[in-house]
């Protein structure tokens, strides 16, 4: 993902055009799962709400490491995959 594009989107309060459910696991689906666990659609909405430019990720896997919920409590995530196969279909993939 191009961070410049995400940064611009975060400032503009962009709404998704459509949404579908994930069919199979991928790195992107894993990170969406993590954002959605913390109560956000995805990285774009997280950056809008929290007014941050960066999300902390594990350098080894690129998966999201830590997110702040809307009530300001923190969610911490493992370095390895957390989204089980039976959870994949619950993950919403937003298209902008």
mmCIF file as gemmi writes it, N, C-alpha and C atoms, coordinates in Angstrom:
data_model
loop_
_atom_site.group_PDB
_atom_site.id
_atom_site.type_symbol
_atom_site.label_atom_id
_atom_site.label_alt_id
_atom_site.label_comp_id
_atom_site.label_asym_id
_atom_site.label_entity_id
_atom_site.label_seq_id
_atom_site.pdbx_PDB_ins_code
_atom_site.Cartn_x
_atom_site.Cartn_y
_atom_site.Cartn_z
_atom_site.occupancy
_atom_site.B_iso_or_equiv
_atom_site.pdbx_formal_charge
_atom_site.auth_seq_id
_atom_site.auth_asym_id
_atom_site.pdbx_PDB_model_num
ATOM 1 N N . UNK Axp A 1 ? 0.846 -1.195 0 1 0 ? 1 A 1
ATOM 2 C CA . UNK Axp A 1 ? 0 0 0 1 0 ? 1 A 1
ATOM 3 C C . UNK Axp A 1 ? 0.882 1.246 0 1 0 ? 1 A 1
ATOM 4 N N . UNK Axp A 2 ? 0.443 2.222 -0.741 1 0 ? 2 A 1
ATOM 5 C CA . UNK Axp A 2 ? 1.177 3.477 -0.82 1 0 ? 2 A 1
ATOM 6 C C . UNK Axp A 2 ? 0.768 4.37 0.349 1 0 ? 2 A 1
ATOM 7 N N . UNK Axp A 3 ? 1.722 4.651 1.224 1 0 ? 3 A 1
ATOM 8 C CA . UNK Axp A 3 ? 1.39 5.404 2.44 1 0 ? 3 A 1
ATOM 9 C C . UNK Axp A 3 ? 0.949 6.834 2.12 1 0 ? 3 A 1
ATOM 10 N N . UNK Axp A 4 ? 1.443 7.418 1.025 1 0 ? 4 A 1
ATOM 11 C CA . UNK Axp A 4 ? 1.007 8.767 0.637 1 0 ? 4 A 1
ATOM 12 C C . UNK Axp A 4 ? -0.49 8.774 0.341 1 0 ? 4 A 1
ATOM 13 N N . UNK Axp A 5 ? -0.933 7.751 -0.384 1 0 ? 5 A 1
ATOM 14 C CA . UNK Axp A 5 ? -2.355 7.645 -0.731 1 0 ? 5 A 1
ATOM 15 C C . UNK Axp A 5 ? -3.179 7.482 0.537 1 0 ? 5 A 1
ATOM 16 N N . UNK Axp A 6 ? -2.739 6.604 1.426 1 0 ? 6 A 1
ATOM 17 C CA . UNK Axp A 6 ? -3.469 6.395 2.674 1 0 ? 6 A 1
ATOM 18 C C . UNK Axp A 6 ? -3.509 7.674 3.494 1 0 ? 6 A 1
ATOM 19 N N . UNK Axp A 7 ? -2.392 8.4 3.525 1 0 ? 7 A 1
ATOM 20 C CA . UNK Axp A 7 ? -2.341 9.659 4.261 1 0 ? 7 A 1
ATOM 21 C C . UNK Axp A 7 ? -3.34 10.66 3.718 1 0 ? 7 A 1
ATOM 22 N N . UNK Axp A 8 ? -3.392 10.78 2.395 1 0 ? 8 A 1
ATOM 23 C CA . UNK Axp A 8 ? -4.326 11.699 1.755 1 0 ? 8 A 1
ATOM 24 C C . UNK Axp A 8 ? -5.766 11.282 2.032 1 0 ? 8 A 1
ATOM 25 N N . UNK Axp A 9 ? -6.022 9.969 1.978 1 0 ? 9 A 1
ATOM 26 C CA . UNK Axp A 9 ? -7.367 9.466 2.23 1 0 ? 9 A 1
ATOM 27 C C . UNK Axp A 9 ? -7.782 9.747 3.67 1 0 ? 9 A 1
ATOM 28 N N . UNK Axp A 10 ? -6.843 9.587 4.586 1 0 ? 10 A 1
ATOM 29 C CA . UNK Axp A 10 ? -7.154 9.788 6.005 1 0 ? 10 A 1
ATOM 30 C C . UNK Axp A 10 ? -7.601 11.224 6.252 1 0 ? 10 A 1
ATOM 31 N N . UNK Axp A 11 ? -6.983 12.171 5.562 1 0 ? 11 A 1
ATOM 32 C CA . UNK Axp A 11 ? -7.339 13.574 5.758 1 0 ? 11 A 1
ATOM 33 C C . UNK Axp A 11 ? -8.692 13.904 5.135 1 0 ? 11 A 1
ATOM 34 N N . UNK Axp A 12 ? -9.046 13.194 4.071 1 0 ? 12 A 1
ATOM 35 C CA . UNK Axp A 12 ? -10.23 13.56 3.3 1 0 ? 12 A 1
ATOM 36 C C . UNK Axp A 12 ? -11.519 12.896 3.779 1 0 ? 12 A 1
ATOM 37 N N . UNK Axp A 13 ? -11.425 12.022 4.797 1 0 ? 13 A 1
ATOM 38 C CA . UNK Axp A 13 ? -12.604 11.333 5.309 1 0 ? 13 A 1
ATOM 39 C C . UNK Axp A 13 ? -13.327 10.57 4.2 1 0 ? 13 A 1
ATOM 40 N N . UNK Axp A 14 ? -12.586 9.745 3.514 1 0 ? 14 A 1
ATOM 41 C CA . UNK Axp A 14 ? -13.108 8.955 2.403 1 0 ? 14 A 1
ATOM 42 C C . UNK Axp A 14 ? -13.984 7.817 2.926 1 0 ? 14 A 1
ATOM 43 N N . UNK Axp A 15 ? -15.111 7.61 2.261 1 0 ? 15 A 1
ATOM 44 C CA . UNK Axp A 15 ? -15.981 6.487 2.623 1 0 ? 15 A 1
ATOM 45 C C . UNK Axp A 15 ? -15.807 5.372 1.568 1 0 ? 15 A 1
ATOM 46 N N . UNK Axp A 16 ? -15.886 4.128 2.016 1 0 ? 16 A 1
ATOM 47 C CA . UNK Axp A 16 ? -15.725 3.037 1.047 1 0 ? 16 A 1
ATOM 48 C C . UNK Axp A 16 ? -16.871 2.998 0.045 1 0 ? 16 A 1
ATOM 49 N N . UNK Axp A 17 ? -16.554 2.608 -1.193 1 0 ? 17 A 1
ATOM 50 C CA . UNK Axp A 17 ? -17.555 2.479 -2.25 1 0 ? 17 A 1
ATOM 51 C C . UNK Axp A 17 ? -18.345 1.194 -2.091 1 0 ? 17 A 1
ATOM 52 N N . UNK Axp A 18 ? -17.648 0.143 -1.677 1 0 ? 18 A 1
ATOM 53 C CA . UNK Axp A 18 ? -18.321 -1.145 -1.522 1 0 ? 18 A 1
ATOM 54 C C . UNK Axp A 18 ? -17.569 -1.992 -0.513 1 0 ? 18 A 1
ATOM 55 N N . UNK Axp A 19 ? -18.196 -3.097 -0.156 1 0 ? 19 A 1
ATOM 56 C CA . UNK Axp A 19 ? -17.586 -3.993 0.826 1 0 ? 19 A 1
ATOM 57 C C . UNK Axp A 19 ? -17.933 -5.431 0.454 1 0 ? 19 A 1
ATOM 58 N N . UNK Axp A 20 ? -16.994 -6.325 0.656 1 0 ? 20 A 1
ATOM 59 C CA . UNK Axp A 20 ? -17.28 -7.753 0.503 1 0 ? 20 A 1
ATOM 60 C C . UNK Axp A 20 ? -16.548 -8.509 1.6 1 0 ? 20 A 1
ATOM 61 N N . UNK Axp A 21 ? -16.908 -9.752 1.757 1 0 ? 21 A 1
ATOM 62 C CA . UNK Axp A 21 ? -16.26 -10.565 2.788 1 0 ? 21 A 1
ATOM 63 C C . UNK Axp A 21 ? -15.073 -11.314 2.191 1 0 ? 21 A 1
ATOM 64 N N . UNK Axp A 22 ? -14.04 -11.427 2.993 1 0 ? 22 A 1
ATOM 65 C CA . UNK Axp A 22 ? -12.835 -12.118 2.531 1 0 ? 22 A 1
ATOM 66 C C . UNK Axp A 22 ? -13.149 -13.586 2.238 1 0 ? 22 A 1
ATOM 67 N N . UNK Axp A 23 ? -12.524 -14.112 1.195 1 0 ? 23 A 1
ATOM 68 C CA . UNK Axp A 23 ? -12.725 -15.519 0.818 1 0 ? 23 A 1
ATOM 69 C C . UNK Axp A 23 ? -11.587 -16.388 1.336 1 0 ? 23 A 1
ATOM 70 N N . UNK Axp A 24 ? -10.375 -15.85 1.271 1 0 ? 24 A 1
ATOM 71 C CA . UNK Axp A 24 ? -9.243 -16.641 1.764 1 0 ? 24 A 1
ATOM 72 C C . UNK Axp A 24 ? -8.267 -15.74 2.502 1 0 ? 24 A 1
ATOM 73 N N . UNK Axp A 25 ? -7.503 -16.35 3.376 1 0 ? 25 A 1
ATOM 74 C CA . UNK Axp A 25 ? -6.584 -15.592 4.201 1 0 ? 25 A 1
ATOM 75 C C . UNK Axp A 25 ? -5.447 -15.008 3.367 1 0 ? 25 A 1
ATOM 76 N N . UNK Axp A 26 ? -5.029 -13.799 3.74 1 0 ? 26 A 1
ATOM 77 C CA . UNK Axp A 26 ? -3.84 -13.175 3.151 1 0 ? 26 A 1
ATOM 78 C C . UNK Axp A 26 ? -3.284 -12.214 4.19 1 0 ? 26 A 1
ATOM 79 N N . UNK Axp A 27 ? -2.127 -11.647 3.926 1 0 ? 27 A 1
ATOM 80 C CA . UNK Axp A 27 ? -1.555 -10.654 4.838 1 0 ? 27 A 1
ATOM 81 C C . UNK Axp A 27 ? -2.521 -9.486 5.036 1 0 ? 27 A 1
ATOM 82 N N . UNK Axp A 28 ? -3.141 -9.041 3.932 1 0 ? 28 A 1
ATOM 83 C CA . UNK Axp A 28 ? -4.073 -7.909 4.024 1 0 ? 28 A 1
ATOM 84 C C . UNK Axp A 28 ? -5.285 -8.268 4.876 1 0 ? 28 A 1
ATOM 85 N N . UNK Axp A 29 ? -5.802 -9.482 4.676 1 0 ? 29 A 1
ATOM 86 C CA . UNK Axp A 29 ? -6.962 -9.929 5.453 1 0 ? 29 A 1
ATOM 87 C C . UNK Axp A 29 ? -6.592 -10.011 6.93 1 0 ? 29 A 1
ATOM 88 N N . UNK Axp A 30 ? -5.4 -10.485 7.218 1 0 ? 30 A 1
ATOM 89 C CA . UNK Axp A 30 ? -4.923 -10.554 8.613 1 0 ? 30 A 1
ATOM 90 C C . UNK Axp A 30 ? -4.957 -9.17 9.258 1 0 ? 30 A 1
ATOM 91 N N . UNK Axp A 31 ? -4.452 -8.169 8.552 1 0 ? 31 A 1
ATOM 92 C CA . UNK Axp A 31 ? -4.425 -6.826 9.134 1 0 ? 31 A 1
ATOM 93 C C . UNK Axp A 31 ? -5.833 -6.235 9.239 1 0 ? 31 A 1
ATOM 94 N N . UNK Axp A 32 ? -6.682 -6.496 8.256 1 0 ? 32 A 1
ATOM 95 C CA . UNK Axp A 32 ? -8.068 -6.034 8.351 1 0 ? 32 A 1
ATOM 96 C C . UNK Axp A 32 ? -8.742 -6.653 9.571 1 0 ? 32 A 1
ATOM 97 N N . UNK Axp A 33 ? -8.489 -7.924 9.796 1 0 ? 33 A 1
ATOM 98 C CA . UNK Axp A 33 ? -9.029 -8.621 10.968 1 0 ? 33 A 1
ATOM 99 C C . UNK Axp A 33 ? -8.63 -7.883 12.243 1 0 ? 33 A 1
ATOM 100 N N . UNK Axp A 34 ? -7.389 -7.462 12.304 1 0 ? 34 A 1
ATOM 101 C CA . UNK Axp A 34 ? -6.887 -6.779 13.496 1 0 ? 34 A 1
ATOM 102 C C . UNK Axp A 34 ? -7.539 -5.408 13.68 1 0 ? 34 A 1
ATOM 103 N N . UNK Axp A 35 ? -7.678 -4.656 12.59 1 0 ? 35 A 1
ATOM 104 C CA . UNK Axp A 35 ? -8.358 -3.363 12.686 1 0 ? 35 A 1
ATOM 105 C C . UNK Axp A 35 ? -9.807 -3.561 13.122 1 0 ? 35 A 1
ATOM 106 N N . UNK Axp A 36 ? -10.461 -4.573 12.563 1 0 ? 36 A 1
ATOM 107 C CA . UNK Axp A 36 ? -11.87 -4.793 12.868 1 0 ? 36 A 1
ATOM 108 C C . UNK Axp A 36 ? -12.06 -5.303 14.3 1 0 ? 36 A 1
ATOM 109 N N . UNK Axp A 37 ? -11.12 -6.065 14.811 1 0 ? 37 A 1
ATOM 110 C CA . UNK Axp A 37 ? -11.16 -6.483 16.216 1 0 ? 37 A 1
ATOM 111 C C . UNK Axp A 37 ? -11.137 -5.264 17.138 1 0 ? 37 A 1
ATOM 112 N N . UNK Axp A 38 ? -10.372 -4.26 16.731 1 0 ? 38 A 1
ATOM 113 C CA . UNK Axp A 38 ? -10.225 -3.055 17.556 1 0 ? 38 A 1
ATOM 114 C C . UNK Axp A 38 ? -11.354 -2.05 17.319 1 0 ? 38 A 1
ATOM 115 N N . UNK Axp A 39 ? -12.258 -2.366 16.381 1 0 ? 39 A 1
ATOM 116 C CA . UNK Axp A 39 ? -13.444 -1.531 16.19 1 0 ? 39 A 1
ATOM 117 C C . UNK Axp A 39 ? -13.387 -0.555 15.041 1 0 ? 39 A 1
ATOM 118 N N . UNK Axp A 40 ? -12.524 -0.819 14.066 1 0 ? 40 A 1
ATOM 119 C CA . UNK Axp A 40 ? -12.411 0.056 12.892 1 0 ? 40 A 1
ATOM 120 C C . UNK Axp A 40 ? -12.658 -0.75 11.626 1 0 ? 40 A 1
ATOM 121 N N . UNK Axp A 41 ? -13.02 -0.051 10.542 1 0 ? 41 A 1
ATOM 122 C CA . UNK Axp A 41 ? -13.165 -0.74 9.259 1 0 ? 41 A 1
ATOM 123 C C . UNK Axp A 41 ? -11.819 -1.266 8.802 1 0 ? 41 A 1
ATOM 124 N N . UNK Axp A 42 ? -10.843 -0.36 8.807 1 0 ? 42 A 1
ATOM 125 C CA . UNK Axp A 42 ? -9.541 -0.677 8.225 1 0 ? 42 A 1
ATOM 126 C C . UNK Axp A 42 ? -8.545 0.412 8.595 1 0 ? 42 A 1
ATOM 127 N N . UNK Axp A 43 ? -7.395 0.369 7.972 1 0 ? 43 A 1
ATOM 128 C CA . UNK Axp A 43 ? -6.323 1.319 8.277 1 0 ? 43 A 1
ATOM 129 C C . UNK Axp A 43 ? -6.733 2.757 7.971 1 0 ? 43 A 1
ATOM 130 N N . UNK Axp A 44 ? -7.482 2.946 6.893 1 0 ? 44 A 1
ATOM 131 C CA . UNK Axp A 44 ? -7.904 4.298 6.512 1 0 ? 44 A 1
ATOM 132 C C . UNK Axp A 44 ? -8.745 4.923 7.622 1 0 ? 44 A 1
ATOM 133 N N . UNK Axp A 45 ? -9.746 4.169 8.104 1 0 ? 45 A 1
ATOM 134 C CA . UNK Axp A 45 ? -10.603 4.718 9.147 1 0 ? 45 A 1
ATOM 135 C C . UNK Axp A 45 ? -9.823 4.919 10.448 1 0 ? 45 A 1
ATOM 136 N N . UNK Axp A 46 ? -8.948 3.984 10.759 1 0 ? 46 A 1
ATOM 137 C CA . UNK Axp A 46 ? -8.144 4.107 11.982 1 0 ? 46 A 1
ATOM 138 C C . UNK Axp A 46 ? -7.348 5.406 11.972 1 0 ? 46 A 1
ATOM 139 N N . UNK Axp A 47 ? -6.71 5.68 10.843 1 0 ? 47 A 1
ATOM 140 C CA . UNK Axp A 47 ? -5.885 6.892 10.74 1 0 ? 47 A 1
ATOM 141 C C . UNK Axp A 47 ? -6.744 8.155 10.817 1 0 ? 47 A 1
ATOM 142 N N . UNK Axp A 48 ? -7.949 8.092 10.26 1 0 ? 48 A 1
ATOM 143 C CA . UNK Axp A 48 ? -8.87 9.232 10.341 1 0 ? 48 A 1
ATOM 144 C C . UNK Axp A 48 ? -9.251 9.491 11.794 1 0 ? 48 A 1
ATOM 145 N N . UNK Axp A 49 ? -9.679 8.435 12.474 1 0 ? 49 A 1
ATOM 146 C CA . UNK Axp A 49 ? -10.218 8.585 13.827 1 0 ? 49 A 1
ATOM 147 C C . UNK Axp A 49 ? -9.112 8.98 14.798 1 0 ? 49 A 1
ATOM 148 N N . UNK Axp A 50 ? -7.973 8.311 14.698 1 0 ? 50 A 1
ATOM 149 C CA . UNK Axp A 50 ? -6.904 8.527 15.666 1 0 ? 50 A 1
ATOM 150 C C . UNK Axp A 50 ? -5.931 9.63 15.251 1 0 ? 50 A 1
ATOM 151 N N . UNK Axp A 51 ? -6.091 10.121 14.008 1 0 ? 51 A 1
ATOM 152 C CA . UNK Axp A 51 ? -5.226 11.209 13.524 1 0 ? 51 A 1
ATOM 153 C C . UNK Axp A 51 ? -3.744 10.833 13.641 1 0 ? 51 A 1
ATOM 154 N N . UNK Axp A 52 ? -3.434 9.635 13.175 1 0 ? 52 A 1
ATOM 155 C CA . UNK Axp A 52 ? -2.049 9.186 13.161 1 0 ? 52 A 1
ATOM 156 C C . UNK Axp A 52 ? -1.634 8.891 11.728 1 0 ? 52 A 1
ATOM 157 N N . UNK Axp A 53 ? -0.333 9.005 11.476 1 0 ? 53 A 1
ATOM 158 C CA . UNK Axp A 53 ? 0.205 8.715 10.145 1 0 ? 53 A 1
ATOM 159 C C . UNK Axp A 53 ? 0.702 7.286 10.04 1 0 ? 53 A 1
ATOM 160 N N . UNK Axp A 54 ? 1.082 6.72 11.188 1 0 ? 54 A 1
ATOM 161 C CA . UNK Axp A 54 ? 1.723 5.412 11.196 1 0 ? 54 A 1
ATOM 162 C C . UNK Axp A 54 ? 0.961 4.448 12.098 1 0 ? 54 A 1
ATOM 163 N N . UNK Axp A 55 ? 0.977 3.181 11.694 1 0 ? 55 A 1
ATOM 164 C CA . UNK Axp A 55 ? 0.457 2.114 12.537 1 0 ? 55 A 1
ATOM 165 C C . UNK Axp A 55 ? 1.641 1.225 12.889 1 0 ? 55 A 1
ATOM 166 N N . UNK Axp A 56 ? 1.754 0.846 14.152 1 0 ? 56 A 1
ATOM 167 C CA . UNK Axp A 56 ? 2.882 0.002 14.566 1 0 ? 56 A 1
ATOM 168 C C . UNK Axp A 56 ? 2.698 -1.418 14.055 1 0 ? 56 A 1
ATOM 169 N N . UNK Axp A 57 ? 3.683 -1.892 13.304 1 0 ? 57 A 1
ATOM 170 C CA . UNK Axp A 57 ? 3.633 -3.242 12.755 1 0 ? 57 A 1
ATOM 171 C C . UNK Axp A 57 ? 4.857 -4.037 13.186 1 0 ? 57 A 1
ATOM 172 N N . UNK Axp A 58 ? 4.707 -5.364 13.176 1 0 ? 58 A 1
ATOM 173 C CA . UNK Axp A 58 ? 5.853 -6.236 13.417 1 0 ? 58 A 1
ATOM 174 C C . UNK Axp A 58 ? 6.765 -6.175 12.205 1 0 ? 58 A 1
ATOM 175 N N . UNK Axp A 59 ? 8.052 -5.844 12.383 1 0 ? 59 A 1
ATOM 176 C CA . UNK Axp A 59 ? 8.941 -5.752 11.219 1 0 ? 59 A 1
ATOM 177 C C . UNK Axp A 59 ? 9.088 -7.093 10.485 1 0 ? 59 A 1
ATOM 178 N N . UNK Axp A 60 ? 9.014 -8.192 11.23 1 0 ? 60 A 1
ATOM 179 C CA . UNK Axp A 60 ? 9.24 -9.511 10.62 1 0 ? 60 A 1
ATOM 180 C C . UNK Axp A 60 ? 8.103 -9.926 9.69 1 0 ? 60 A 1
ATOM 181 N N . UNK Axp A 61 ? 6.862 -9.644 10.093 1 0 ? 61 A 1
ATOM 182 C CA . UNK Axp A 61 ? 5.715 -10.137 9.327 1 0 ? 61 A 1
ATOM 183 C C . UNK Axp A 61 ? 4.918 -9.019 8.654 1 0 ? 61 A 1
ATOM 184 N N . UNK Axp A 62 ? 5.092 -7.78 9.13 1 0 ? 62 A 1
ATOM 185 C CA . UNK Axp A 62 ? 4.288 -6.68 8.593 1 0 ? 62 A 1
ATOM 186 C C . UNK Axp A 62 ? 2.888 -6.633 9.163 1 0 ? 62 A 1
ATOM 187 N N . UNK Axp A 63 ? 2.578 -7.529 10.105 1 0 ? 63 A 1
ATOM 188 C CA . UNK Axp A 63 ? 1.248 -7.512 10.706 1 0 ? 63 A 1
ATOM 189 C C . UNK Axp A 63 ? 1.164 -6.412 11.755 1 0 ? 63 A 1
ATOM 190 N N . UNK Axp A 64 ? -0.044 -5.882 11.914 1 0 ? 64 A 1
ATOM 191 C CA . UNK Axp A 64 ? -0.279 -4.828 12.896 1 0 ? 64 A 1
ATOM 192 C C . UNK Axp A 64 ? 0.068 -5.341 14.291 1 0 ? 64 A 1
ATOM 193 N N . UNK Axp A 65 ? 0.812 -4.53 15.029 1 0 ? 65 A 1
ATOM 194 C CA . UNK Axp A 65 ? 1.302 -4.919 16.352 1 0 ? 65 A 1
ATOM 195 C C . UNK Axp A 65 ? 0.408 -4.387 17.467 1 0 ? 65 A 1
ATOM 196 N N . UNK Axp A 66 ? -0.028 -3.131 17.324 1 0 ? 66 A 1
ATOM 197 C CA . UNK Axp A 66 ? -0.737 -2.462 18.414 1 0 ? 66 A 1
ATOM 198 C C . UNK Axp A 66 ? -1.722 -1.464 17.824 1 0 ? 66 A 1
ATOM 199 N N . UNK Axp A 67 ? -2.936 -1.458 18.355 1 0 ? 67 A 1
ATOM 200 C CA . UNK Axp A 67 ? -3.94 -0.489 17.933 1 0 ? 67 A 1
ATOM 201 C C . UNK Axp A 67 ? -4.612 0.106 19.164 1 0 ? 67 A 1
ATOM 202 N N . UNK Axp A 68 ? -5.021 1.358 19.035 1 0 ? 68 A 1
ATOM 203 C CA . UNK Axp A 68 ? -5.742 2.018 20.114 1 0 ? 68 A 1
ATOM 204 C C . UNK Axp A 68 ? -7.226 2.047 19.764 1 0 ? 68 A 1
ATOM 205 N N . UNK Axp A 69 ? -8.029 1.506 20.643 1 0 ? 69 A 1
ATOM 206 C CA . UNK Axp A 69 ? -9.468 1.523 20.418 1 0 ? 69 A 1
ATOM 207 C C . UNK Axp A 69 ? -10.026 2.927 20.613 1 0 ? 69 A 1
ATOM 208 N N . UNK Axp A 70 ? -11.3 3.097 20.26 1 0 ? 70 A 1
ATOM 209 C CA . UNK Axp A 70 ? -11.93 4.418 20.404 1 0 ? 70 A 1
ATOM 210 C C . UNK Axp A 70 ? -11.978 4.86 21.861 1 0 ? 70 A 1
ATOM 211 N N . UNK Axp A 71 ? -12.024 3.903 22.789 1 0 ? 71 A 1
ATOM 212 C CA . UNK Axp A 71 ? -12.042 4.274 24.213 1 0 ? 71 A 1
ATOM 213 C C . UNK Axp A 71 ? -10.617 4.42 24.766 1 0 ? 71 A 1
ATOM 214 N N . UNK Axp A 72 ? -9.647 4.395 23.845 1 0 ? 72 A 1
ATOM 215 C CA . UNK Axp A 72 ? -8.224 4.617 24.16 1 0 ? 72 A 1
ATOM 216 C C . UNK Axp A 72 ? -7.516 3.443 24.831 1 0 ? 72 A 1
ATOM 217 N N . UNK Axp A 73 ? -8.203 2.317 25.025 1 0 ? 73 A 1
ATOM 218 C CA . UNK Axp A 73 ? -7.471 1.133 25.486 1 0 ? 73 A 1
ATOM 219 C C . UNK Axp A 73 ? -6.7 0.558 24.302 1 0 ? 73 A 1
ATOM 220 N N . UNK Axp A 74 ? -5.615 -0.102 24.606 1 0 ? 74 A 1
ATOM 221 C CA . UNK Axp A 74 ? -4.782 -0.645 23.538 1 0 ? 74 A 1
ATOM 222 C C . UNK Axp A 74 ? -5.049 -2.122 23.309 1 0 ? 74 A 1
ATOM 223 N N . UNK Axp A 75 ? -5 -2.517 22.061 1 0 ? 75 A 1
ATOM 224 C CA . UNK Axp A 75 ? -5.031 -3.925 21.672 1 0 ? 75 A 1
ATOM 225 C C . UNK Axp A 75 ? -3.627 -4.276 21.205 1 0 ? 75 A 1
ATOM 226 N N . UNK Axp A 76 ? -3.11 -5.382 21.691 1 0 ? 76 A 1
ATOM 227 C CA . UNK Axp A 76 ? -1.797 -5.863 21.261 1 0 ? 76 A 1
ATOM 228 C C . UNK Axp A 76 ? -1.985 -7.165 20.502 1 0 ? 76 A 1
ATOM 229 N N . UNK Axp A 77 ? -1.247 -7.322 19.418 1 0 ? 77 A 1
ATOM 230 C CA . UNK Axp A 77 ? -1.407 -8.497 18.564 1 0 ? 77 A 1
ATOM 231 C C . UNK Axp A 77 ? -0.096 -9.267 18.441 1 0 ? 77 A 1
ATOM 232 N N . UNK Axp A 78 ? -0.232 -10.541 18.169 1 0 ? 78 A 1
ATOM 233 C CA . UNK Axp A 78 ? 0.926 -11.404 18 1 0 ? 78 A 1
ATOM 234 C C . UNK Axp A 78 ? 1.638 -11.142 16.687 1 0 ? 78 A 1
ATOM 235 N N . UNK Axp A 79 ? 2.881 -11.564 16.65 1 0 ? 79 A 1
ATOM 236 C CA . UNK Axp A 79 ? 3.702 -11.464 15.451 1 0 ? 79 A 1
ATOM 237 C C . UNK Axp A 79 ? 3.164 -12.387 14.357 1 0 ? 79 A 1
ATOM 238 N N . UNK Axp A 80 ? 2.64 -13.531 14.787 1 0 ? 80 A 1
ATOM 239 C CA . UNK Axp A 80 ? 2.148 -14.539 13.84 1 0 ? 80 A 1
ATOM 240 C C . UNK Axp A 80 ? 0.664 -14.337 13.548 1 0 ? 80 A 1
ATOM 241 N N . UNK Axp A 81 ? 0.209 -15.065 12.572 1 0 ? 81 A 1
ATOM 242 C CA . UNK Axp A 81 ? -1.194 -15.029 12.169 1 0 ? 81 A 1
ATOM 243 C C . UNK Axp A 81 ? -2.13 -15.275 13.356 1 0 ? 81 A 1
ATOM 244 N N . UNK Axp A 82 ? -3.176 -14.457 13.441 1 0 ? 82 A 1
ATOM 245 C CA . UNK Axp A 82 ? -4.184 -14.629 14.491 1 0 ? 82 A 1
ATOM 246 C C . UNK Axp A 82 ? -5.552 -14.964 13.919 1 0 ? 82 A 1
ATOM 247 N N . UNK Axp A 83 ? -5.774 -14.59 12.674 1 0 ? 83 A 1
ATOM 248 C CA . UNK Axp A 83 ? -7.085 -14.79 12.049 1 0 ? 83 A 1
ATOM 249 C C . UNK Axp A 83 ? -7.204 -16.238 11.572 1 0 ? 83 A 1
ATOM 250 N N . UNK Axp A 84 ? -7.975 -17.039 12.294 1 0 ? 84 A 1
ATOM 251 C CA . UNK Axp A 84 ? -8.139 -18.451 11.938 1 0 ? 84 A 1
ATOM 252 C C . UNK Axp A 84 ? -8.98 -18.594 10.669 1 0 ? 84 A 1
ATOM 253 N N . UNK Axp A 85 ? -8.844 -19.745 10.019 1 0 ? 85 A 1
ATOM 254 C CA . UNK Axp A 85 ? -9.61 -19.987 8.793 1 0 ? 85 A 1
ATOM 255 C C . UNK Axp A 85 ? -11.108 -19.755 8.978 1 0 ? 85 A 1
ATOM 256 N N . UNK Axp A 86 ? -11.65 -20.189 10.122 1 0 ? 86 A 1
ATOM 257 C CA . UNK Axp A 86 ? -13.095 -20.034 10.329 1 0 ? 86 A 1
ATOM 258 C C . UNK Axp A 86 ? -13.492 -18.579 10.569 1 0 ? 86 A 1
ATOM 259 N N . UNK Axp A 87 ? -12.513 -17.712 10.813 1 0 ? 87 A 1
ATOM 260 C CA . UNK Axp A 87 ? -12.795 -16.286 11.016 1 0 ? 87 A 1
ATOM 261 C C . UNK Axp A 87 ? -12.682 -15.48 9.721 1 0 ? 87 A 1
ATOM 262 N N . UNK Axp A 88 ? -12.015 -16.042 8.72 1 0 ? 88 A 1
ATOM 263 C CA . UNK Axp A 88 ? -11.691 -15.287 7.501 1 0 ? 88 A 1
ATOM 264 C C . UNK Axp A 88 ? -12.946 -14.704 6.852 1 0 ? 88 A 1
ATOM 265 N N . UNK Axp A 89 ? -14.012 -15.5 6.776 1 0 ? 89 A 1
ATOM 266 C CA . UNK Axp A 89 ? -15.225 -15.044 6.079 1 0 ? 89 A 1
ATOM 267 C C . UNK Axp A 89 ? -15.924 -13.905 6.807 1 0 ? 89 A 1
ATOM 268 N N . UNK Axp A 90 ? -15.571 -13.666 8.064 1 0 ? 90 A 1
ATOM 269 C CA . UNK Axp A 90 ? -16.174 -12.554 8.817 1 0 ? 90 A 1
ATOM 270 C C . UNK Axp A 90 ? -15.466 -11.234 8.528 1 0 ? 90 A 1
ATOM 271 N N . UNK Axp A 91 ? -14.282 -11.303 7.949 1 0 ? 91 A 1
ATOM 272 C CA . UNK Axp A 91 ? -13.501 -10.087 7.696 1 0 ? 91 A 1
ATOM 273 C C . UNK Axp A 91 ? -14.096 -9.334 6.517 1 0 ? 91 A 1
ATOM 274 N N . UNK Axp A 92 ? -14.35 -8.059 6.72 1 0 ? 92 A 1
ATOM 275 C CA . UNK Axp A 92 ? -14.91 -7.222 5.66 1 0 ? 92 A 1
ATOM 276 C C . UNK Axp A 92 ? -13.783 -6.498 4.935 1 0 ? 92 A 1
ATOM 277 N N . UNK Axp A 93 ? -13.831 -6.59 3.616 1 0 ? 93 A 1
ATOM 278 C CA . UNK Axp A 93 ? -12.828 -5.933 2.77 1 0 ? 93 A 1
ATOM 279 C C . UNK Axp A 93 ? -13.505 -4.733 2.108 1 0 ? 93 A 1
ATOM 280 N N . UNK Axp A 94 ? -13.027 -3.544 2.432 1 0 ? 94 A 1
ATOM 281 C CA . UNK Axp A 94 ? -13.64 -2.314 1.909 1 0 ? 94 A 1
ATOM 282 C C . UNK Axp A 94 ? -12.914 -1.858 0.657 1 0 ? 94 A 1
ATOM 283 N N . UNK Axp A 95 ? -13.69 -1.426 -0.338 1 0 ? 95 A 1
ATOM 284 C CA . UNK Axp A 95 ? -13.137 -0.953 -1.597 1 0 ? 95 A 1
ATOM 285 C C . UNK Axp A 95 ? -13.405 0.54 -1.71 1 0 ? 95 A 1
ATOM 286 N N . UNK Axp A 96 ? -12.349 1.301 -2.023 1 0 ? 96 A 1
ATOM 287 C CA . UNK Axp A 96 ? -12.485 2.761 -2.104 1 0 ? 96 A 1
ATOM 288 C C . UNK Axp A 96 ? -12.473 3.244 -3.543 1 0 ? 96 A 1
